[in-house]
mmCIF file of C-alpha atoms in Angstrom:
data_model
loop_
_atom_site.group_PDB
_atom_site.id
_atom_site.type_symbol
_atom_site.label_atom_id
_atom_site.label_comp_id
_atom_site.label_asym_id
_atom_site.label_seq_id
_atom_site.Cartn_x
_atom_site.Cartn_y
_atom_site.Cartn_z
ATOM 1 C CA MET I 1 -2.720 -11.148 -22.633
ATOM 2 C CA ASP I 2 0.286 -13.399 -21.976
ATOM 3 C CA SER I 3 1.358 -11.204 -19.077
ATOM 4 C CA LEU I 4 -1.795 -12.221 -17.162
ATOM 5 C CA VAL I 5 -1.704 -15.948 -17.885
ATOM 6 C CA ASN I 6 -0.216 -16.755 -14.491
ATOM 7 C CA LYS I 7 -2.418 -14.423 -12.459
ATOM 8 C CA MET I 8 -4.237 -17.387 -10.865
ATOM 9 C CA GLU I 9 -0.975 -18.233 -9.114
ATOM 10 C CA GLN I 10 -1.238 -14.918 -7.262
ATOM 11 C CA ILE I 11 -4.676 -15.651 -5.808
ATOM 12 C CA ARG I 12 -4.776 -16.552 -2.141
ATOM 13 C CA ASN I 13 -7.383 -16.723 0.574
ATOM 14 C CA ALA I 14 -7.006 -13.289 2.133
ATOM 15 C CA GLU I 15 -8.808 -12.386 5.344
ATOM 16 C CA ILE I 16 -10.548 -9.593 3.520
ATOM 17 C CA SER I 17 -12.766 -8.235 6.314
ATOM 18 C CA GLU I 18 -9.826 -7.517 8.636
ATOM 19 C CA ALA I 19 -7.794 -6.104 5.737
ATOM 20 C CA ILE I 20 -10.619 -3.796 4.644
ATOM 21 C CA SER I 21 -11.201 -2.594 8.205
ATOM 22 C CA THR I 22 -7.529 -1.748 8.680
ATOM 23 C CA ALA I 23 -7.277 -0.199 5.199
ATOM 24 C CA ALA I 24 -10.073 2.193 6.187
ATOM 25 C CA GLN I 25 -8.042 3.184 9.245
ATOM 26 C CA ILE I 26 -5.009 3.883 7.044
ATOM 27 C CA ILE I 27 -7.098 6.085 4.743
ATOM 28 C CA GLY I 28 -8.317 8.030 7.749
ATOM 29 C CA ALA I 29 -4.826 8.347 9.226
ATOM 30 C CA ILE I 30 -2.928 9.781 6.271
ATOM 31 C CA GLU I 31 -4.223 13.321 6.785
ATOM 32 C CA GLU I 32 -3.027 13.387 10.391
ATOM 33 C CA PHE I 33 0.016 11.110 10.263
ATOM 34 C CA THR I 34 1.386 12.315 6.952
ATOM 35 C CA VAL I 35 4.139 10.739 4.895
ATOM 36 C CA GLU I 36 6.487 13.550 5.912
ATOM 37 C CA MET I 37 5.755 12.982 9.595
ATOM 38 C CA TRP I 38 6.316 9.247 9.181
ATOM 39 C CA LEU I 39 9.655 9.682 7.411
ATOM 40 C CA ASP I 40 10.883 12.060 10.101
ATOM 41 C CA TYR I 41 9.561 10.086 13.074
ATOM 42 C CA TYR I 42 10.954 6.727 11.930
ATOM 43 C CA ASP I 43 14.074 8.128 10.248
ATOM 44 C CA VAL I 44 13.409 6.238 7.010
ATOM 45 C CA PHE I 45 14.046 9.052 4.521
ATOM 46 C CA ASP I 46 16.840 7.177 2.742
ATOM 47 C CA LEU I 47 14.569 4.159 2.385
ATOM 48 C CA ALA I 48 11.921 6.372 0.771
ATOM 49 C CA VAL I 49 14.389 7.843 -1.725
ATOM 50 C CA GLU I 50 15.505 4.345 -2.739
ATOM 51 C CA LYS I 51 11.916 3.189 -3.261
ATOM 52 C CA TRP I 52 10.964 6.349 -5.124
ATOM 53 C CA SER I 53 13.816 5.756 -7.560
ATOM 54 C CA LYS I 54 12.703 2.341 -8.857
ATOM 55 C CA PRO I 55 9.925 -0.225 -8.308
ATOM 56 C CA HIS I 56 10.181 -2.655 -5.389
ATOM 57 C CA LYS I 57 7.677 -5.428 -4.676
ATOM 58 C CA ARG I 58 7.529 -4.255 -1.076
ATOM 59 C CA THR I 59 6.487 -0.715 -1.859
ATOM 60 C CA LEU I 60 6.857 2.417 0.214
ATOM 61 C CA LEU I 61 3.151 2.102 0.964
ATOM 62 C CA HIS I 62 3.772 -1.326 2.538
ATOM 63 C CA ASP I 63 6.238 0.326 4.905
ATOM 64 C CA TYR I 64 3.832 3.153 5.707
ATOM 65 C CA ILE I 65 0.957 0.737 6.393
ATOM 66 C CA GLU I 66 3.095 -1.312 8.763
ATOM 67 C CA ALA I 67 4.277 1.773 10.641
ATOM 68 C CA VAL I 68 0.761 3.179 11.090
ATOM 69 C CA TYR I 69 -0.718 -0.169 12.080
ATOM 70 C CA LEU I 70 1.905 -1.024 14.691
ATOM 71 C CA GLU I 71 2.019 2.554 15.975
ATOM 72 C CA GLY I 72 -1.687 2.403 16.796
ATOM 73 C CA GLN I 73 -1.350 -0.987 18.404
ATOM 74 C CA ASN I 74 1.680 0.017 20.473
ATOM 75 C CA TYR I 75 -0.075 3.200 21.598
ATOM 76 C CA THR I 76 -2.954 1.124 22.935
ATOM 77 C CA LEU I 77 -0.563 -1.181 24.778
ATOM 78 C CA ASP I 78 1.427 1.744 26.188
ATOM 79 C CA LYS I 79 -1.814 3.136 27.622
ATOM 80 C CA HIS I 80 -2.311 -0.211 29.390
ATOM 81 C CA PHE I 81 -5.281 -1.424 27.362
ATOM 82 C CA PRO I 82 -4.295 -5.010 26.485
ATOM 83 C CA GLY I 83 -7.895 -6.139 25.997
ATOM 84 C CA PRO I 84 -8.562 -4.610 22.549
ATOM 85 C CA VAL I 85 -5.140 -5.715 21.263
ATOM 86 C CA ILE I 86 -5.617 -9.304 22.413
ATOM 87 C CA LYS I 87 -9.066 -9.442 20.814
ATOM 88 C CA GLU I 88 -7.838 -7.929 17.539
ATOM 89 C CA LEU I 89 -4.804 -10.198 17.250
ATOM 90 C CA LYS I 90 -6.803 -13.313 18.051
ATOM 91 C CA ASN I 91 -9.357 -12.384 15.389
ATOM 92 C CA ILE I 92 -6.620 -11.974 12.775
ATOM 93 C CA LEU I 93 -4.733 -15.125 13.755
ATOM 94 C CA ASN I 94 -7.940 -17.157 13.744
ATOM 95 C CA ALA I 95 -8.933 -15.694 10.385
ATOM 96 C CA TYR I 96 -5.601 -16.811 8.900
ATOM 97 C CA ASN I 97 -5.925 -20.224 10.584
ATOM 98 C CA VAL I 98 -2.679 -19.742 12.488
ATOM 99 C CA ASP I 99 -2.152 -21.847 15.594
ATOM 100 C CA TYR I 100 -0.975 -19.559 18.382
ATOM 101 C CA SER I 101 -1.361 -22.042 21.219
ATOM 102 C CA SER I 102 2.389 -21.810 21.810
ATOM 103 C CA VAL I 103 1.708 -18.365 23.311
ATOM 104 C CA VAL I 104 0.580 -19.537 26.704
ATOM 105 C CA GLU I 105 -2.446 -17.696 28.109
ATOM 106 C CA ASP I 106 -1.978 -17.463 31.873
ATOM 107 C CA GLU I 107 -5.034 -18.561 33.833
ATOM 108 C CA HIS I 108 -4.729 -15.488 36.023
ATOM 109 C CA ILE I 109 -5.268 -13.049 33.153
ATOM 110 C CA GLU I 110 -7.970 -10.496 33.838
ATOM 111 C CA ILE I 111 -9.470 -8.134 31.249
ATOM 112 C CA TYR I 112 -11.780 -5.413 32.553
ATOM 113 C CA GLU I 113 -14.784 -3.860 30.821
ATOM 114 C CA ASP I 114 -12.836 -0.769 29.739
ATOM 115 C CA GLY I 115 -10.139 -2.883 28.066
ATOM 116 C CA CYS I 116 -7.569 -2.506 30.815
ATOM 117 C CA GLY I 117 -6.056 -5.610 32.358
ATOM 118 C CA ASN I 118 -3.725 -6.905 35.003
ATOM 119 C CA ASP I 119 0.020 -7.479 34.568
ATOM 120 C CA GLU I 120 -0.541 -10.992 33.234
ATOM 121 C CA ALA I 121 -2.870 -9.612 30.557
ATOM 122 C CA GLU I 122 -0.313 -7.029 29.445
ATOM 123 C CA GLU I 123 2.411 -9.670 29.318
ATOM 124 C CA TYR I 124 0.194 -11.947 27.238
ATOM 125 C CA ALA I 125 -0.721 -9.116 24.853
ATOM 126 C CA GLY I 126 2.963 -8.356 24.306
ATOM 127 C CA ALA I 127 3.811 -12.010 23.676
ATOM 128 C CA LEU I 128 0.856 -12.415 21.294
ATOM 129 C CA GLN I 129 1.912 -9.309 19.361
ATOM 130 C CA THR I 130 5.470 -10.651 19.021
ATOM 131 C CA PHE I 131 4.092 -13.948 17.694
ATOM 132 C CA PHE I 132 1.855 -12.068 15.255
ATOM 133 C CA ILE I 133 4.740 -9.933 13.978
ATOM 134 C CA ASP I 134 6.948 -12.974 13.454
ATOM 135 C CA ASN I 135 4.337 -15.144 11.744
ATOM 136 C CA VAL I 136 1.520 -13.140 10.137
ATOM 137 C CA LEU I 137 2.347 -9.430 9.918
ATOM 138 C CA ASN I 138 3.927 -9.409 6.450
ATOM 139 C CA ARG I 139 1.012 -11.265 4.882
ATOM 140 C CA PHE I 140 -1.526 -9.083 6.690
ATOM 141 C CA ILE I 141 0.227 -5.888 5.548
ATOM 142 C CA ASP I 142 0.257 -7.157 1.955
ATOM 143 C CA ASP I 143 -3.471 -7.889 2.120
ATOM 144 C CA ILE I 144 -4.104 -4.343 3.383
ATOM 145 C CA PHE I 145 -1.906 -3.035 0.570
ATOM 146 C CA THR I 146 -3.944 -5.028 -1.966
ATOM 147 C CA VAL I 147 -7.114 -3.302 -0.773
ATOM 148 C CA LEU I 148 -5.536 0.174 -0.887
ATOM 149 C CA TYR I 149 -3.858 -0.436 -4.266
ATOM 150 C CA SER I 150 -7.312 -0.514 -5.816
ATOM 151 C CA ASP I 151 -8.154 2.968 -4.493
ATOM 152 C CA LYS I 152 -6.657 5.516 -6.901
ATOM 153 C CA ASN I 153 -7.900 8.423 -4.788
ATOM 154 C CA PHE I 154 -5.853 7.185 -1.851
ATOM 155 C CA LEU I 155 -2.852 6.410 -4.067
ATOM 156 C CA PHE I 156 -3.007 9.932 -5.459
ATOM 157 C CA GLU I 157 -3.054 11.451 -1.967
ATOM 158 C CA PHE I 158 -0.186 9.223 -0.836
ATOM 159 C CA ASN I 159 1.918 10.114 -3.869
ATOM 160 C CA LYS I 160 0.975 13.790 -3.681
ATOM 161 C CA GLN I 161 2.396 13.878 -0.171
ATOM 162 C CA CYS I 162 5.484 12.114 -1.490
ATOM 163 C CA ALA I 163 5.725 14.657 -4.321
ATOM 164 C CA ASP I 164 5.794 17.549 -1.848
ATOM 165 C CA ILE I 165 8.901 15.995 -0.305
ATOM 166 C CA ILE I 166 10.504 14.993 -3.610
ATOM 167 C CA ALA I 167 10.223 18.619 -4.747
ATOM 168 C CA THR I 168 12.842 19.512 -2.122
ATOM 169 C CA LEU I 169 15.435 16.977 -3.318
ATOM 170 C CA LYS I 170 18.580 18.330 -4.997
ATOM 171 C CA LYS I 171 20.352 16.657 -7.882
ATOM 172 C CA ASP I 172 23.710 17.424 -6.272
ATOM 173 C CA ASP I 173 22.708 15.201 -3.342
ATOM 174 C CA TYR I 174 21.396 12.346 -5.528
ATOM 175 C CA PRO I 175 23.199 12.636 -8.879
ATOM 176 C CA GLU I 176 22.602 8.984 -9.823
ATOM 177 C CA LEU I 177 18.870 9.091 -9.109
ATOM 178 C CA LEU I 178 17.671 12.558 -10.141
ATOM 179 C CA LYS I 179 17.393 13.989 -13.639
ATOM 180 C CA GLU I 180 17.201 17.474 -12.151
ATOM 181 C CA ASP I 181 16.192 19.005 -8.837
ATOM 182 C CA GLY I 182 12.993 17.311 -7.647
ATOM 183 C CA VAL I 183 12.735 15.018 -10.682
ATOM 184 C CA PHE I 184 13.579 11.321 -10.583
ATOM 185 C CA LYS I 185 15.050 9.653 -13.650
ATOM 186 C CA ARG I 186 12.688 7.539 -15.738
ATOM 187 C CA ILE I 187 13.306 3.814 -15.383
ATOM 188 C CA SER I 188 14.361 2.083 -18.596
ATOM 189 C CA ASN I 189 12.618 -1.241 -17.976
ATOM 190 C CA LYS I 190 9.376 -1.899 -16.145
ATOM 191 C CA PRO I 191 9.412 -5.253 -14.321
ATOM 192 C CA VAL I 192 6.959 -7.814 -15.657
ATOM 193 C CA TRP I 193 5.462 -8.257 -12.176
ATOM 194 C CA LEU I 194 4.689 -4.526 -12.078
ATOM 195 C CA GLN I 195 3.055 -4.568 -15.521
ATOM 196 C CA ASN I 196 0.948 -7.581 -14.524
ATOM 197 C CA GLY I 197 -0.162 -5.924 -11.280
ATOM 198 C CA VAL I 198 -1.115 -2.626 -12.911
ATOM 199 C CA ARG I 199 -3.074 -4.331 -15.688
ATOM 200 C CA LEU I 200 -4.868 -6.588 -13.234
ATOM 201 C CA ARG I 201 -5.831 -3.667 -10.978
ATOM 202 C CA ASP I 202 -6.929 -1.404 -13.843
ATOM 203 C CA LYS I 203 -8.898 -4.229 -15.492
ATOM 204 C CA GLU I 204 -7.221 -3.687 -18.870
ATOM 205 C CA ARG I 205 -8.812 -0.244 -19.135
ATOM 206 C CA CYS I 206 -7.320 3.191 -19.675
ATOM 207 C CA SER I 207 -7.240 5.061 -16.374
ATOM 208 C CA VAL I 208 -8.146 8.353 -18.049
ATOM 209 C CA CYS I 209 -10.840 7.607 -20.656
ATOM 210 C CA GLY I 210 -11.822 4.087 -19.585
ATOM 211 C CA ASP I 211 -11.225 2.573 -23.030
ATOM 212 C CA ASN I 212 -10.899 -1.219 -23.099
ATOM 213 C CA LEU I 213 -7.243 -2.035 -23.701
ATOM 214 C CA GLY I 214 -7.851 -5.781 -23.747
ATOM 215 C CA ARG I 215 -8.071 -5.461 -27.515
ATOM 216 C CA ILE I 216 -4.312 -5.121 -27.873
ATOM 217 C CA LEU I 217 -4.190 -8.414 -29.763
ATOM 218 C CA THR I 218 -5.827 -6.591 -32.676
ATOM 219 C CA ASN I 219 -3.083 -3.921 -32.563
ATOM 220 C CA SER I 220 -5.806 -1.274 -32.453
ATOM 221 C CA THR I 221 -4.797 0.074 -29.067
ATOM 222 C CA LYS I 222 -1.364 0.476 -27.511
ATOM 223 C CA VAL I 223 -0.987 -0.037 -23.763
ATOM 224 C CA ASN I 224 1.037 2.542 -21.837
ATOM 225 C CA TYR I 225 2.291 2.323 -18.273
ATOM 226 C CA ASP I 226 2.007 5.874 -17.047
ATOM 227 C CA HIS I 227 2.818 7.710 -13.822
ATOM 228 C CA ILE I 228 -0.253 8.935 -11.913
ATOM 229 C CA ILE I 229 1.758 11.960 -10.787
ATOM 230 C CA PRO I 230 4.270 12.658 -13.580
ATOM 231 C CA LEU I 231 7.960 12.611 -12.784
ATOM 232 C CA GLN I 232 8.160 16.255 -13.939
ATOM 233 C CA LYS I 233 5.585 17.051 -11.247
ATOM 234 C CA ASN I 234 7.774 15.418 -8.579
ATOM 235 C CA GLY I 235 6.277 11.964 -9.090
ATOM 236 C CA ASN I 236 8.147 8.744 -8.431
ATOM 237 C CA ASN I 237 8.717 5.203 -9.716
ATOM 238 C CA ASP I 238 7.173 3.353 -6.765
ATOM 239 C CA PRO I 239 4.529 0.814 -7.926
ATOM 240 C CA THR I 240 1.817 2.915 -6.247
ATOM 241 C CA ASN I 241 2.366 5.691 -8.797
ATOM 242 C CA TRP I 242 1.690 3.698 -11.986
ATOM 243 C CA GLN I 243 -1.475 3.298 -14.027
ATOM 244 C CA LEU I 244 -2.629 1.996 -17.394
ATOM 245 C CA THR I 245 -3.428 4.463 -20.189
ATOM 246 C CA CYS I 246 -4.173 4.249 -23.890
ATOM 247 C CA GLU I 247 -1.888 5.850 -26.437
ATOM 248 C CA THR I 248 -4.197 8.805 -27.038
ATOM 249 C CA CYS I 249 -4.600 9.720 -23.366
ATOM 250 C CA ASN I 250 -0.939 9.144 -22.662
ATOM 251 C CA LYS I 251 0.046 11.681 -25.309
ATOM 252 C CA SER I 252 -2.614 14.229 -24.357
ATOM 253 C CA LYS I 253 -1.843 13.877 -20.652
ATOM 254 C CA GLY I 254 1.826 14.593 -21.232
ATOM 255 C CA ASP I 255 4.400 14.720 -18.473
ATOM 256 C CA ARG I 256 2.949 17.643 -16.526
ATOM 257 C CA ASN I 257 -0.646 16.623 -15.938
ATOM 258 C CA ALA I 258 -1.913 14.271 -13.196
ATOM 259 C CA GLU I 259 -5.085 12.548 -14.398
ATOM 260 C CA PHE I 260 -6.621 9.279 -13.232
ATOM 261 C CA LYS I 261 -9.874 7.446 -12.644
ATOM 262 C CA ASN I 262 -10.839 4.641 -10.317
ATOM 263 C CA VAL I 263 -11.716 2.014 -12.919
ATOM 264 C CA PHE I 264 -15.131 0.797 -11.846
ATOM 265 C CA SER I 265 -18.051 -0.913 -13.512
ATOM 266 C CA ALA I 266 -21.207 -2.394 -12.030
ATOM 267 C CA PHE I 267 -21.540 -6.178 -12.145
ATOM 268 C CA TRP I 268 -25.001 -5.719 -13.615
ATOM 269 C CA GLU I 269 -27.343 -2.879 -14.511
ATOM 270 C CA MET I 270 -30.223 -2.137 -12.139
ATOM 271 C CA ASP I 271 -33.737 -1.864 -13.517
ATOM 272 C CA GLU I 272 -35.045 1.697 -13.827
#
């Protein structure tokens, strides 16, 4: 349990309602704005390959969340609807107790019922967005990531889309990263921060059978850090593709089977 001793240091006052709302939008967007579309549109394929090869604290999912979030916001601004963007950004900034009074709100700003506004409103929306990006965006994206990291169904879909792309990679093009065509090399050491995060999310339980792995101090159960989508099935080493499993399930699952569960238990039992 030593790896979780310092977990209290990770706790912060997240603006959970805004993060949950945006996380729901990301879940809804991934079927239409796929990982492949994102990589092509933003020309970040090399970044993806690097993050698939080994764990980074800022995961590939962080980058995807940021792209989808800002794309939606910029689309609204491009269509000349500053009203919704101003309202959304003010809500987030207020929720994080960030003083944005330095972004001067012109007294001549006009916002109409349909969300459109005059030139002053559009200018203010752009300035407020710039302030938000510079001061709050990274924290907000990480809070959204924290919500999504608890949803194994979403993580599976995200990594399945990644796997479809990884399957096309050739070892000749990435000899230092790939074991064979479409298969990343296994990392030799898992960072402590990654182990802590996976154990905290999975609540010390096996992600396949649900067995309580918090009993490791008795040496009765061995903890395994396992890929949700195996490397042999075009999985990757990004933190979003790891889960906790017991020794038995890890061996039975093997390296060609993608199994997982959203670890969930009720806080109390309801009366019949």
